[in-house]
Short mmCIF file of C-alpha atoms in Angstrom, two decimals:
data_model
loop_
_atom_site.label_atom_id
_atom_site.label_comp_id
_atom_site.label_asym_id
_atom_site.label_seq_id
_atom_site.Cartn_x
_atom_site.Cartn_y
_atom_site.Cartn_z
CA UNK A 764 0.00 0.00 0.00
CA UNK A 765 2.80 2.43 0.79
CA UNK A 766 4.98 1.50 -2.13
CA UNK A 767 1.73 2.12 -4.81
CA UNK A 768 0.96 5.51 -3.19
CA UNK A 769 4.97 6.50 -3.14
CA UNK A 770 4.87 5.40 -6.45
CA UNK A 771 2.09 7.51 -7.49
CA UNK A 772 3.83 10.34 -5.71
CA UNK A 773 6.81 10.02 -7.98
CA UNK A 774 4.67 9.84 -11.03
CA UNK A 775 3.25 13.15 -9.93
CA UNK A 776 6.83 15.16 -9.80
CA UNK A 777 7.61 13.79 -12.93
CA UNK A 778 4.77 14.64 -14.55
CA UNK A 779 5.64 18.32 -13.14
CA UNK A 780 9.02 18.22 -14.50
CA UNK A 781 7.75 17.26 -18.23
CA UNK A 782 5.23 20.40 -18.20
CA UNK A 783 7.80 23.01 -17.06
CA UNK A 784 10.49 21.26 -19.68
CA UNK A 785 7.81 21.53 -22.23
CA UNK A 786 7.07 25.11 -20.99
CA UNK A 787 10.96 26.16 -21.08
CA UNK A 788 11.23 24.35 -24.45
CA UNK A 789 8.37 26.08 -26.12
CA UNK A 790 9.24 30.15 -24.81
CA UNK A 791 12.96 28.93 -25.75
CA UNK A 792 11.31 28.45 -29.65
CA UNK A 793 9.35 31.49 -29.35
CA UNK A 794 12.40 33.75 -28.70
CA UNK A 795 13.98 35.24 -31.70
CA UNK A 796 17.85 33.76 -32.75
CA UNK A 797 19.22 37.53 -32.02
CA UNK A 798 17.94 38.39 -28.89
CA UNK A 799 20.34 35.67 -27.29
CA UNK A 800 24.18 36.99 -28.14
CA UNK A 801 22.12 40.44 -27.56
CA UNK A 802 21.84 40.13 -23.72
CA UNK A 803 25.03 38.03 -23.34
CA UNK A 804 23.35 34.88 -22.81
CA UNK A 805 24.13 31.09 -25.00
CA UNK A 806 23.17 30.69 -28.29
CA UNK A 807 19.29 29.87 -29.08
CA UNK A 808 20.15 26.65 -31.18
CA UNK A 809 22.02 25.34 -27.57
CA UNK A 810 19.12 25.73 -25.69
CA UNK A 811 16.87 24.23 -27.71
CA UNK A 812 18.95 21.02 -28.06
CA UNK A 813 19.73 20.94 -24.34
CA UNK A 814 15.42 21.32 -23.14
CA UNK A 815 14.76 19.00 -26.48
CA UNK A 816 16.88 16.49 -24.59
CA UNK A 817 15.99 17.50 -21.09
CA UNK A 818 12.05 16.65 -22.76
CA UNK A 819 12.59 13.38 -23.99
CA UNK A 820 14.52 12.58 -20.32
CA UNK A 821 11.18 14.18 -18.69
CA UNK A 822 8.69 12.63 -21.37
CA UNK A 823 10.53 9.21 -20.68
CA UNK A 824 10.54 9.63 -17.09
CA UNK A 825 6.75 10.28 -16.98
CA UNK A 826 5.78 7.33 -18.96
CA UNK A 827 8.00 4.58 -17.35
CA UNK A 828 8.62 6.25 -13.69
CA UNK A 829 12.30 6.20 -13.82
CA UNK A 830 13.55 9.38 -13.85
CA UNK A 831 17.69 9.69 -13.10
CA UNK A 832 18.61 11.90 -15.43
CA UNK A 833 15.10 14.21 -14.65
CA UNK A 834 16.03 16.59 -12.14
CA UNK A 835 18.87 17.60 -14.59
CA UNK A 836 15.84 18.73 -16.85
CA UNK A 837 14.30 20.45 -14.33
CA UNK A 838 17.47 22.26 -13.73
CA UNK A 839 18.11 23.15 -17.00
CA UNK A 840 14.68 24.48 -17.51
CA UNK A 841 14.63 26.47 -14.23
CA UNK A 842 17.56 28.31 -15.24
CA UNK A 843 16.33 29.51 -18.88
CA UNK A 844 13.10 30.19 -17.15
CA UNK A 845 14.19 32.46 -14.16
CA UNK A 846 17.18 33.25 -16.01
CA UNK A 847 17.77 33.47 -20.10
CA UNK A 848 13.59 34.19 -20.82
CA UNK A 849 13.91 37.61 -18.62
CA UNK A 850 16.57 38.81 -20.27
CA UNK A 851 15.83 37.91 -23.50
CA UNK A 852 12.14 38.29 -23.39
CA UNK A 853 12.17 41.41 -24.77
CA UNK A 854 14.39 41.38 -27.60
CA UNK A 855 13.47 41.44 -31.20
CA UNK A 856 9.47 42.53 -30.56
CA UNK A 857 8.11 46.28 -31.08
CA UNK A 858 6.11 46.49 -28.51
CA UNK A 859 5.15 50.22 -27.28
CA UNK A 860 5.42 51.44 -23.55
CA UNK A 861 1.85 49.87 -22.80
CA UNK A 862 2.11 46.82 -24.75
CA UNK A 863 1.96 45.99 -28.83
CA UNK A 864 -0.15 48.29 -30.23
#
């Protein structure tokens, strides 16, 4: 009974981990090629290939509940989210002062 529901609990964070890799590897698309050498961060084709990996490792993780390699993912997508998508967010769009007009 414990092992099922400890189990389940695992199944849960790694299901967590594939929707922020997903998350990180879709804004990481979304940003324009430019906008990463602008604000002195890696080049957009490496982070792609490193959350396209750190995907499958979360996908694969979430569909057969062993997840080693996972919380490298989650790393990796925690630090383009709270730290490459800031400073690059902005780059490359014409938006005015209160938004695109």
């Amino acid at each position: 009974m414990l092992g099922s529901s400890i189990v389940f609990v695992w199944q849960i964070i790694y299901i967590a981990i594939f929707v922020t890799t997903l998350y990180a590897f879709i804004e990481a698309l979304r940003v324009p090629a430019q906008a990463y050498p602008a604000m002195d961060k890696q080049t957009k084709g490496l982070w792609v290939g490193l959350l396209g990996v750190g995907l499958f490792v979360s996908l694969s993780a979430a569909l057969t509940s062993y997840g080693f390699f996972t919380f490298l993912a989650l790393v990796a997508s925690l630090i383009f989210l709270l730290d490459v998508r800031p400073a690059v967010r902005g780059i490359g769009r014409n938006d005015g002062p209160y938004g695109p007009w």
